[in-house]
């Protein structure tokens, strides 16, 4: 079975109601006054990165494409809107045949971004584009926040693999999206079977403390697990006394025991003690996996510890303190009339409080130095300078309403690792600072 054929794992008829009420009232008014068909350009960007972050990570693009394809107003949805008097009959009739027929350009999934980067550009009529605002932002804001946290964690971990274990710390559907975003950010596996089923992410898992407590002795629990899963399994050794558990684990599984997991205590100290004990018992190949409310700072603090892998839950699925990216979806250009040949006019919000925007249909390119290291994010509205023509960031994702850039999740994951490696070295520092490269406007 191809998981992509399953449709969206949501308990609603379509993604059409993943929107705000006012999107439909704007549509109703625009249809009434004749502006609904004006050609328009909307862009997704953020004015600033979360405090202390040096770069952002684009994630959720593939889910956005799924959401746009599934944005349909079927009879049940239309009846709900009619009963609630959200819109009038004219608007209901228009919605009944809604299909996005425009173009979408964007940064490819896994790419890094900075303040002002036009992460996504949606082009079509005002009516068909305005309806997509909320669902696009809800996906990109959530998934990009998780991917950014995952990227910082995987950078801190170096070559050591990370397991996503946050399903029980967030909404059940958000957990699946978080697993996907974490994989884009460099995690190697997940404990969430729904994420493995839908997206093909490798899944892992052995046992919890409850399994040890179920048995009359820790030895009985270890023996049951080894008998069932083999000597290569991972035994949880901190239910009672860690040193005694490690000794028992090696006695039961032998020196080819796959791994032990530590889930509490002073992880730095305990990991060193466990490594020494395992080596003394002859289990030199047995790996050590640590869990217990880890974040990027805790992972970095364990860099010198004899740890082989990390399991991360709460801090990952909550964006490690930054659960959103504050992305916005703004109209930046629109035609002066409904005539398809009418030229686009740049438009922008002008207000106090730091919420201004820059009008015009934008391109973006990343300028690099002689060594290929990024030195600036260049954003412009006119012709692309010849020197930057080969460094443009936006790719076409949807053309004439048809998805043209769907790709395997592994491609986004590999892209991110390459994009992060091309940033200045200071991008991987966990200390607070400004974006690692500036945004320049051409």
Tab-separated table of C-alpha atoms in Angstrom:
chain	number	residue	atom	x	y	z
A	1	UNK	CA	0.000	0.000	0.000
A	2	UNK	CA	1.203	3.473	-0.875
A	3	UNK	CA	0.550	5.751	2.159
A	4	UNK	CA	0.191	8.714	-0.204
A	5	UNK	CA	-3.021	7.121	-1.498
A	6	UNK	CA	-4.664	7.250	1.909
A	7	UNK	CA	-5.684	10.899	1.771
A	8	UNK	CA	-5.356	13.211	4.715
A	9	UNK	CA	-5.561	11.633	8.194
A	10	UNK	CA	-8.155	14.086	9.445
A	11	UNK	CA	-11.644	13.545	10.790
A	12	UNK	CA	-13.325	16.118	8.540
A	13	UNK	CA	-14.723	15.815	5.012
A	14	UNK	CA	-11.950	17.972	3.486
A	15	UNK	CA	-9.446	20.678	4.323
A	16	UNK	CA	-11.914	23.383	3.252
A	17	UNK	CA	-12.954	24.133	6.836
A	18	UNK	CA	-9.372	24.496	8.006
A	19	UNK	CA	-9.913	28.190	7.555
A	20	UNK	CA	-11.129	31.258	9.391
A	21	UNK	CA	-14.661	32.576	9.101
A	22	UNK	CA	-13.507	35.882	7.687
A	23	UNK	CA	-11.905	34.271	4.641
A	24	UNK	CA	-15.414	33.408	3.473
A	25	UNK	CA	-16.923	36.766	4.341
A	26	UNK	CA	-14.176	38.480	2.331
A	27	UNK	CA	-14.969	36.141	-0.528
A	28	UNK	CA	-18.675	36.986	-0.303
A	29	UNK	CA	-17.979	40.731	-0.412
A	30	UNK	CA	-15.463	40.412	-3.247
A	31	UNK	CA	-17.899	38.399	-5.341
A	32	UNK	CA	-20.570	41.016	-4.729
A	33	UNK	CA	-18.465	44.013	-5.759
A	34	UNK	CA	-16.641	42.431	-8.681
A	35	UNK	CA	-13.103	42.252	-7.249
A	36	UNK	CA	-13.017	38.482	-6.632
A	37	UNK	CA	-11.502	37.743	-10.041
A	38	UNK	CA	-8.662	40.220	-9.827
A	39	UNK	CA	-5.331	38.509	-10.359
A	40	UNK	CA	-3.474	38.494	-7.034
A	41	UNK	CA	-0.191	37.465	-5.473
A	42	UNK	CA	0.048	36.402	-1.822
A	43	UNK	CA	3.312	35.644	-0.069
A	44	UNK	CA	4.229	33.791	3.108
A	45	UNK	CA	7.096	35.255	5.106
A	46	UNK	CA	8.134	36.057	8.638
A	47	UNK	CA	9.321	39.456	9.816
A	48	UNK	CA	11.682	37.964	12.360
A	49	UNK	CA	13.018	34.634	13.552
A	50	UNK	CA	12.129	33.360	17.032
A	51	UNK	CA	14.320	35.004	19.638
A	52	UNK	CA	17.822	33.597	19.615
A	53	UNK	CA	17.397	31.513	16.464
A	54	UNK	CA	20.011	31.963	13.744
A	55	UNK	CA	18.061	30.432	10.837
A	56	UNK	CA	14.676	28.906	10.043
A	57	UNK	CA	13.812	25.624	8.326
A	58	UNK	CA	11.050	25.254	5.758
A	59	UNK	CA	8.923	22.208	6.554
A	60	UNK	CA	5.388	21.140	5.745
A	61	UNK	CA	5.552	21.974	2.040
A	62	UNK	CA	4.462	18.491	1.045
A	63	UNK	CA	1.548	18.690	3.465
A	64	UNK	CA	0.573	22.071	1.998
A	65	UNK	CA	0.365	20.477	-1.442
A	66	UNK	CA	-1.879	17.738	-0.038
A	67	UNK	CA	-4.065	20.342	1.664
A	68	UNK	CA	-4.497	22.411	-1.490
A	69	UNK	CA	-5.477	19.326	-3.465
A	70	UNK	CA	-8.032	18.378	-0.823
A	71	UNK	CA	-9.507	21.868	-0.439
A	72	UNK	CA	-13.007	20.990	-1.640
A	73	UNK	CA	-16.434	22.156	-0.499
A	74	UNK	CA	-18.585	19.028	-0.620
A	75	UNK	CA	-22.305	18.885	0.135
A	76	UNK	CA	-21.873	18.406	3.891
A	77	UNK	CA	-19.533	21.378	4.182
A	78	UNK	CA	-21.769	23.568	2.025
A	79	UNK	CA	-24.804	22.630	4.123
A	80	UNK	CA	-22.927	23.579	7.296
A	81	UNK	CA	-22.095	26.994	5.812
A	82	UNK	CA	-25.701	27.471	4.679
A	83	UNK	CA	-27.179	26.536	8.080
A	84	UNK	CA	-24.825	28.924	9.879
A	85	UNK	CA	-25.514	31.678	7.319
A	86	UNK	CA	-21.779	32.201	6.913
A	87	UNK	CA	-22.229	33.182	3.261
A	88	UNK	CA	-25.079	33.718	0.806
A	89	UNK	CA	-26.348	31.390	-1.907
A	90	UNK	CA	-24.249	33.029	-4.608
A	91	UNK	CA	-21.101	32.348	-2.640
A	92	UNK	CA	-22.191	28.795	-1.836
A	93	UNK	CA	-22.665	28.146	-5.521
A	94	UNK	CA	-19.179	29.503	-6.244
A	95	UNK	CA	-17.667	27.353	-3.487
A	96	UNK	CA	-19.354	24.198	-4.754
A	97	UNK	CA	-17.016	24.092	-7.739
A	98	UNK	CA	-13.917	25.465	-6.010
A	99	UNK	CA	-10.640	24.091	-7.289
A	100	UNK	CA	-7.432	26.017	-6.917
A	101	UNK	CA	-6.305	26.718	-10.484
A	102	UNK	CA	-3.413	29.065	-9.883
A	103	UNK	CA	0.335	28.732	-9.387
A	104	UNK	CA	2.355	28.226	-6.216
A	105	UNK	CA	6.072	28.845	-5.930
A	106	UNK	CA	8.102	28.322	-2.799
A	107	UNK	CA	11.340	27.442	-1.075
A	108	UNK	CA	11.762	23.669	-1.441
A	109	UNK	CA	11.116	21.720	1.734
A	110	UNK	CA	14.166	21.446	3.968
A	111	UNK	CA	15.683	24.723	2.762
A	112	UNK	CA	16.668	27.340	5.328
A	113	UNK	CA	15.050	30.771	5.430
A	114	UNK	CA	15.506	34.179	7.065
A	115	UNK	CA	13.420	37.275	7.912
A	116	UNK	CA	11.696	38.519	4.786
A	117	UNK	CA	12.280	35.345	2.777
A	118	UNK	CA	9.280	34.776	0.443
A	119	UNK	CA	8.868	31.216	1.663
A	120	UNK	CA	5.727	30.615	-0.405
A	121	UNK	CA	4.098	32.612	-3.214
A	122	UNK	CA	0.492	31.890	-4.183
A	123	UNK	CA	-0.821	33.348	-7.440
A	124	UNK	CA	-4.325	33.273	-8.893
A	125	UNK	CA	-7.550	35.182	-8.464
A	126	UNK	CA	-8.131	36.914	-5.151
A	127	UNK	CA	-11.047	34.588	-4.461
A	128	UNK	CA	-9.185	31.324	-4.885
A	129	UNK	CA	-6.021	32.486	-3.127
A	130	UNK	CA	-7.515	34.156	-0.072
A	131	UNK	CA	-9.270	30.959	1.028
A	132	UNK	CA	-5.957	29.119	1.451
A	133	UNK	CA	-4.414	31.497	3.996
A	134	UNK	CA	-5.245	29.723	7.223
A	135	UNK	CA	-4.525	26.150	6.190
A	136	UNK	CA	-1.205	27.127	4.612
A	137	UNK	CA	-0.096	29.106	7.656
A	138	UNK	CA	-1.225	26.456	10.140
A	139	UNK	CA	0.890	23.833	8.378
A	140	UNK	CA	3.993	25.919	7.701
A	141	UNK	CA	4.055	27.608	11.109
A	142	UNK	CA	3.786	24.318	12.980
A	143	UNK	CA	6.011	22.124	10.855
A	144	UNK	CA	8.738	24.733	10.349
A	145	UNK	CA	8.909	25.347	14.101
A	146	UNK	CA	9.379	21.638	14.778
A	147	UNK	CA	11.929	21.266	11.978
A	148	UNK	CA	13.944	24.224	13.287
A	149	UNK	CA	14.083	22.680	16.755
A	150	UNK	CA	14.989	19.324	15.225
A	151	UNK	CA	17.758	20.929	13.190
A	152	UNK	CA	19.311	22.505	16.275
A	153	UNK	CA	19.102	19.181	18.100
A	154	UNK	CA	20.632	17.148	15.285
A	155	UNK	CA	23.382	19.723	14.909
A	156	UNK	CA	24.140	19.456	18.617
A	157	UNK	CA	24.091	15.655	18.406
A	158	UNK	CA	26.658	15.477	15.615
A	159	UNK	CA	26.772	11.968	14.139
A	160	UNK	CA	24.682	10.439	16.910
A	161	UNK	CA	21.131	9.517	15.797
A	162	UNK	CA	18.007	11.011	17.330
A	163	UNK	CA	14.660	9.302	17.862
A	164	UNK	CA	11.440	11.355	17.851
A	165	UNK	CA	9.333	10.298	20.862
A	166	UNK	CA	6.833	13.134	21.341
A	167	UNK	CA	3.493	11.594	20.351
A	168	UNK	CA	2.122	11.554	23.903
A	169	UNK	CA	3.002	15.213	24.434
A	170	UNK	CA	0.845	16.810	21.740
A	171	UNK	CA	-2.390	16.437	19.768
A	172	UNK	CA	-2.588	13.062	18.045
A	173	UNK	CA	-2.623	14.554	14.536
A	174	UNK	CA	0.002	17.172	15.385
A	175	UNK	CA	2.185	14.284	16.557
A	176	UNK	CA	2.205	12.774	13.071
A	177	UNK	CA	3.076	16.121	11.495
A	178	UNK	CA	5.771	16.671	14.138
A	179	UNK	CA	7.365	13.313	13.349
A	180	UNK	CA	7.466	14.251	9.679
A	181	UNK	CA	8.980	17.668	10.399
A	182	UNK	CA	11.544	16.172	12.772
A	183	UNK	CA	12.631	13.761	10.055
A	184	UNK	CA	13.100	16.704	7.668
A	185	UNK	CA	15.209	18.358	10.385
A	186	UNK	CA	17.535	15.361	10.613
A	187	UNK	CA	15.985	12.902	13.084
A	188	UNK	CA	16.492	9.299	11.997
A	189	UNK	CA	13.391	7.559	13.376
A	190	UNK	CA	10.164	7.945	15.347
A	191	UNK	CA	8.219	6.015	17.953
A	192	UNK	CA	4.925	7.068	16.291
A	193	UNK	CA	3.533	4.250	14.176
A	194	UNK	CA	1.053	6.561	12.440
A	195	UNK	CA	3.976	8.626	11.137
A	196	UNK	CA	5.736	5.491	9.974
A	197	UNK	CA	2.574	4.262	8.258
A	198	UNK	CA	1.782	7.499	6.490
A	199	UNK	CA	5.240	8.841	5.647
A	200	UNK	CA	7.521	5.811	5.680
A	201	UNK	CA	9.657	7.139	8.546
A	202	UNK	CA	11.581	4.326	10.291
A	203	UNK	CA	9.924	3.397	13.609
A	204	UNK	CA	11.598	2.070	16.743
A	205	UNK	CA	10.581	1.068	20.254
A	206	UNK	CA	11.109	-1.627	22.865
A	207	UNK	CA	9.607	-1.273	26.349
A	208	UNK	CA	8.704	1.165	29.126
A	209	UNK	CA	9.041	0.981	32.896
A	210	UNK	CA	5.578	-0.552	33.049
A	211	UNK	CA	6.910	-3.712	31.417
A	212	UNK	CA	9.567	-4.092	34.099
A	213	UNK	CA	7.080	-3.381	36.885
A	214	UNK	CA	4.700	-5.972	35.446
A	215	UNK	CA	7.123	-8.787	36.231
A	216	UNK	CA	8.117	-10.263	39.567
A	217	UNK	CA	11.724	-9.284	38.996
A	218	UNK	CA	13.774	-7.151	36.663
A	219	UNK	CA	15.519	-10.294	35.463
A	220	UNK	CA	12.179	-11.822	34.452
A	221	UNK	CA	11.292	-8.690	32.497
A	222	UNK	CA	14.636	-8.611	30.691
A	223	UNK	CA	14.417	-12.327	29.908
A	224	UNK	CA	10.916	-11.917	28.465
A	225	UNK	CA	12.023	-9.021	26.266
A	226	UNK	CA	15.170	-10.752	25.022
A	227	UNK	CA	13.246	-13.939	24.302
A	228	UNK	CA	10.715	-11.966	22.287
A	229	UNK	CA	12.922	-9.415	20.544
A	230	UNK	CA	16.379	-10.981	20.544
A	231	UNK	CA	19.716	-10.016	22.035
A	232	UNK	CA	19.900	-6.914	19.877
A	233	UNK	CA	17.072	-5.240	21.786
A	234	UNK	CA	17.373	-2.175	24.026
A	235	UNK	CA	16.803	-2.808	27.739
A	236	UNK	CA	15.592	-0.016	30.024
A	237	UNK	CA	17.914	-0.032	33.039
A	238	UNK	CA	16.771	2.750	35.377
A	239	UNK	CA	13.586	1.312	36.915
A	240	UNK	CA	15.353	0.354	40.149
A	241	UNK	CA	19.144	0.343	40.554
A	242	UNK	CA	21.041	1.153	37.351
A	243	UNK	CA	24.240	-0.741	38.139
A	244	UNK	CA	22.350	-3.876	39.150
A	245	UNK	CA	20.145	-3.606	36.055
A	246	UNK	CA	23.148	-3.322	33.732
A	247	UNK	CA	24.728	-6.387	35.300
A	248	UNK	CA	21.485	-8.334	34.978
A	249	UNK	CA	20.971	-7.157	31.394
A	250	UNK	CA	24.362	-8.510	30.293
A	251	UNK	CA	23.813	-11.753	32.178
A	252	UNK	CA	20.481	-12.266	30.414
A	253	UNK	CA	21.321	-11.039	26.903
A	254	UNK	CA	25.040	-11.712	26.814
A	255	UNK	CA	27.798	-9.387	25.730
A	256	UNK	CA	26.119	-8.825	22.365
A	257	UNK	CA	23.222	-6.940	23.996
A	258	UNK	CA	22.121	-4.259	21.539
A	259	UNK	CA	21.665	-1.288	23.854
A	260	UNK	CA	20.597	-0.005	27.239
A	261	UNK	CA	18.380	3.003	27.771
A	262	UNK	CA	18.726	5.537	30.583
A	263	UNK	CA	15.671	7.706	31.263
A	264	UNK	CA	16.463	9.549	34.508
A	265	UNK	CA	19.130	10.882	36.790
A	266	UNK	CA	22.293	12.821	36.029
A	267	UNK	CA	22.632	11.561	32.466
A	268	UNK	CA	26.230	12.706	32.053
A	269	UNK	CA	27.397	10.935	35.190
A	270	UNK	CA	25.248	7.847	34.735
A	271	UNK	CA	26.275	7.411	31.106
A	272	UNK	CA	29.964	7.369	32.042
A	273	UNK	CA	29.348	4.843	34.808
A	274	UNK	CA	27.250	2.612	32.585
A	275	UNK	CA	29.822	2.710	29.778
A	276	UNK	CA	32.572	1.701	32.181
A	277	UNK	CA	30.468	-1.095	33.611
A	278	UNK	CA	29.453	-2.431	30.194
A	279	UNK	CA	33.078	-2.469	29.048
A	280	UNK	CA	34.172	-4.263	32.220
A	281	UNK	CA	31.481	-6.877	31.620
A	282	UNK	CA	32.720	-7.414	28.075
A	283	UNK	CA	29.728	-5.723	26.405
A	284	UNK	CA	31.926	-3.252	24.556
A	285	UNK	CA	29.566	-3.071	21.593
A	286	UNK	CA	26.430	-2.392	23.622
A	287	UNK	CA	25.147	1.101	22.868
A	288	UNK	CA	23.773	3.640	25.351
A	289	UNK	CA	20.548	5.492	24.533
A	290	UNK	CA	19.454	8.401	26.730
A	291	UNK	CA	16.036	10.020	27.024
A	292	UNK	CA	14.407	12.219	29.723
A	293	UNK	CA	13.161	15.679	28.594
A	294	UNK	CA	16.106	16.425	26.344
A	295	UNK	CA	16.468	19.611	24.314
A	296	UNK	CA	19.314	20.938	22.171
A	297	UNK	CA	21.134	22.337	25.205
A	298	UNK	CA	20.970	19.044	27.110
A	299	UNK	CA	22.124	17.195	24.013
A	300	UNK	CA	25.060	19.579	23.602
A	301	UNK	CA	25.991	19.097	27.252
A	302	UNK	CA	26.264	15.352	26.602
A	303	UNK	CA	28.665	15.741	23.689
A	304	UNK	CA	31.552	14.368	25.733
A	305	UNK	CA	29.497	11.587	27.280
A	306	UNK	CA	29.658	7.998	25.953
A	307	UNK	CA	26.145	8.264	24.507
A	308	UNK	CA	25.228	6.604	21.212
A	309	UNK	CA	21.710	7.921	20.575
A	310	UNK	CA	19.104	10.285	21.979
A	311	UNK	CA	15.332	10.077	22.312
A	312	UNK	CA	13.524	13.425	22.346
A	313	UNK	CA	9.864	14.134	23.037
A	314	UNK	CA	8.306	17.158	24.724
A	315	UNK	CA	10.860	19.775	23.739
A	316	UNK	CA	10.797	18.690	20.118
A	317	UNK	CA	7.035	18.685	19.536
A	318	UNK	CA	6.706	22.079	21.236
A	319	UNK	CA	9.412	23.646	19.073
A	320	UNK	CA	11.837	23.771	22.003
A	321	UNK	CA	10.184	26.881	23.381
A	322	UNK	CA	9.117	28.323	20.026
A	323	UNK	CA	5.996	26.446	18.817
A	324	UNK	CA	5.361	28.814	15.905
A	325	UNK	CA	7.418	30.753	13.379
A	326	UNK	CA	5.097	33.799	13.208
A	327	UNK	CA	4.732	33.419	9.463
A	328	UNK	CA	2.134	35.613	7.770
A	329	UNK	CA	0.259	35.425	4.441
A	330	UNK	CA	0.023	38.841	2.827
A	331	UNK	CA	-1.323	40.237	-0.420
A	332	UNK	CA	1.679	41.858	-2.130
A	333	UNK	CA	0.319	42.538	-5.621
A	334	UNK	CA	-3.036	42.610	-7.403
A	335	UNK	CA	-4.399	43.633	-10.772
A	336	UNK	CA	-6.254	46.887	-11.217
A	337	UNK	CA	-9.220	45.057	-12.739
A	338	UNK	CA	-10.549	41.579	-13.470
A	339	UNK	CA	-9.050	41.734	-16.956
A	340	UNK	CA	-6.527	38.836	-17.132
A	341	UNK	CA	-4.143	41.163	-18.982
A	342	UNK	CA	-4.335	43.932	-16.400
A	343	UNK	CA	-0.878	44.645	-14.935
A	344	UNK	CA	-0.098	43.785	-11.342
A	345	UNK	CA	0.096	46.676	-8.890
A	346	UNK	CA	2.315	46.266	-5.788
A	347	UNK	CA	0.398	46.649	-2.516
A	348	UNK	CA	1.623	46.621	1.069
A	349	UNK	CA	0.402	47.138	4.596
A	350	UNK	CA	1.588	50.390	6.175
A	351	UNK	CA	1.185	50.525	9.925
A	352	UNK	CA	3.027	51.131	13.158
A	353	UNK	CA	4.209	48.445	15.520
A	354	UNK	CA	6.551	46.605	13.164
A	355	UNK	CA	3.834	45.039	11.018
A	356	UNK	CA	4.690	46.719	7.741
A	357	UNK	CA	5.283	44.667	4.609
A	358	UNK	CA	6.979	45.200	1.254
A	359	UNK	CA	4.821	45.133	-1.846
A	360	UNK	CA	5.545	43.417	-5.134
A	361	UNK	CA	5.962	39.902	-6.483
A	362	UNK	CA	9.320	38.785	-5.117
A	363	UNK	CA	12.190	36.550	-6.046
A	364	UNK	CA	14.884	35.363	-3.655
A	365	UNK	CA	18.457	34.212	-4.059
A	366	UNK	CA	21.235	33.290	-1.688
A	367	UNK	CA	24.545	34.960	-2.344
A	368	UNK	CA	27.555	32.825	-1.504
A	369	UNK	CA	31.236	33.553	-1.076
A	370	UNK	CA	34.077	31.981	-3.018
A	371	UNK	CA	33.938	28.890	-0.774
A	372	UNK	CA	30.231	28.370	-1.327
A	373	UNK	CA	29.244	29.610	2.125
A	374	UNK	CA	26.074	31.710	2.300
A	375	UNK	CA	26.675	35.391	3.020
A	376	UNK	CA	23.291	37.044	2.317
A	377	UNK	CA	19.644	36.356	1.529
A	378	UNK	CA	18.797	38.688	-1.364
A	379	UNK	CA	15.110	39.491	-1.981
A	380	UNK	CA	13.908	41.607	-4.877
A	381	UNK	CA	10.917	42.555	-6.993
A	382	UNK	CA	12.433	43.491	-10.343
A	383	UNK	CA	14.626	41.569	-12.757
A	384	UNK	CA	16.980	39.080	-11.117
A	385	UNK	CA	20.607	40.260	-11.350
A	386	UNK	CA	22.628	38.045	-13.638
A	387	UNK	CA	25.072	37.248	-10.848
A	388	UNK	CA	22.242	35.705	-8.800
A	389	UNK	CA	20.350	33.991	-11.609
A	390	UNK	CA	21.797	30.596	-10.716
A	391	UNK	CA	21.166	30.984	-6.991
A	392	UNK	CA	17.419	31.530	-6.941
A	393	UNK	CA	15.549	29.771	-4.156
A	394	UNK	CA	11.921	29.558	-5.241
A	395	UNK	CA	10.787	26.560	-7.277
A	396	UNK	CA	7.399	25.967	-8.841
A	397	UNK	CA	5.242	23.675	-6.722
A	398	UNK	CA	1.825	24.027	-8.391
A	399	UNK	CA	1.177	25.007	-12.010
A	400	UNK	CA	-2.332	25.729	-13.216
A	401	UNK	CA	-3.740	24.011	-10.147
A	402	UNK	CA	-1.690	20.834	-10.629
A	403	UNK	CA	1.056	19.765	-8.227
A	404	UNK	CA	4.338	19.575	-10.134
A	405	UNK	CA	6.947	19.183	-7.385
A	406	UNK	CA	5.915	16.370	-5.064
A	407	UNK	CA	8.990	14.510	-3.804
A	408	UNK	CA	10.031	11.778	-1.347
A	409	UNK	CA	10.472	12.914	2.249
A	410	UNK	CA	14.082	11.756	2.180
A	411	UNK	CA	14.794	14.372	-0.494
A	412	UNK	CA	13.691	17.159	1.851
A	413	UNK	CA	15.763	15.673	4.662
A	414	UNK	CA	18.899	15.509	2.538
A	415	UNK	CA	18.265	19.014	1.214
A	416	UNK	CA	18.140	20.387	4.732
A	417	UNK	CA	21.390	18.776	5.771
A	418	UNK	CA	23.058	20.326	2.725
A	419	UNK	CA	21.464	23.734	3.214
A	420	UNK	CA	22.506	23.881	6.862
A	421	UNK	CA	26.044	22.837	5.997
A	422	UNK	CA	26.267	25.747	3.541
A	423	UNK	CA	25.532	28.338	6.239
A	424	UNK	CA	28.307	30.042	8.187
A	425	UNK	CA	29.621	27.866	10.994
A	426	UNK	CA	28.111	30.159	13.627
A	427	UNK	CA	24.642	29.001	12.495
A	428	UNK	CA	25.073	25.889	14.631
A	429	UNK	CA	25.948	27.770	17.796
A	430	UNK	CA	23.263	27.493	20.445
A	431	UNK	CA	24.066	30.868	21.958
A	432	UNK	CA	21.579	33.636	21.215
A	433	UNK	CA	22.282	35.844	18.247
A	434	UNK	CA	20.975	37.531	15.143
A	435	UNK	CA	20.180	35.665	11.908
A	436	UNK	CA	23.393	34.124	10.677
A	437	UNK	CA	23.171	35.982	7.361
A	438	UNK	CA	21.450	39.306	6.640
A	439	UNK	CA	18.484	39.838	4.360
A	440	UNK	CA	19.172	42.392	1.636
A	441	UNK	CA	16.529	43.935	-0.605
A	442	UNK	CA	17.353	44.566	-4.252
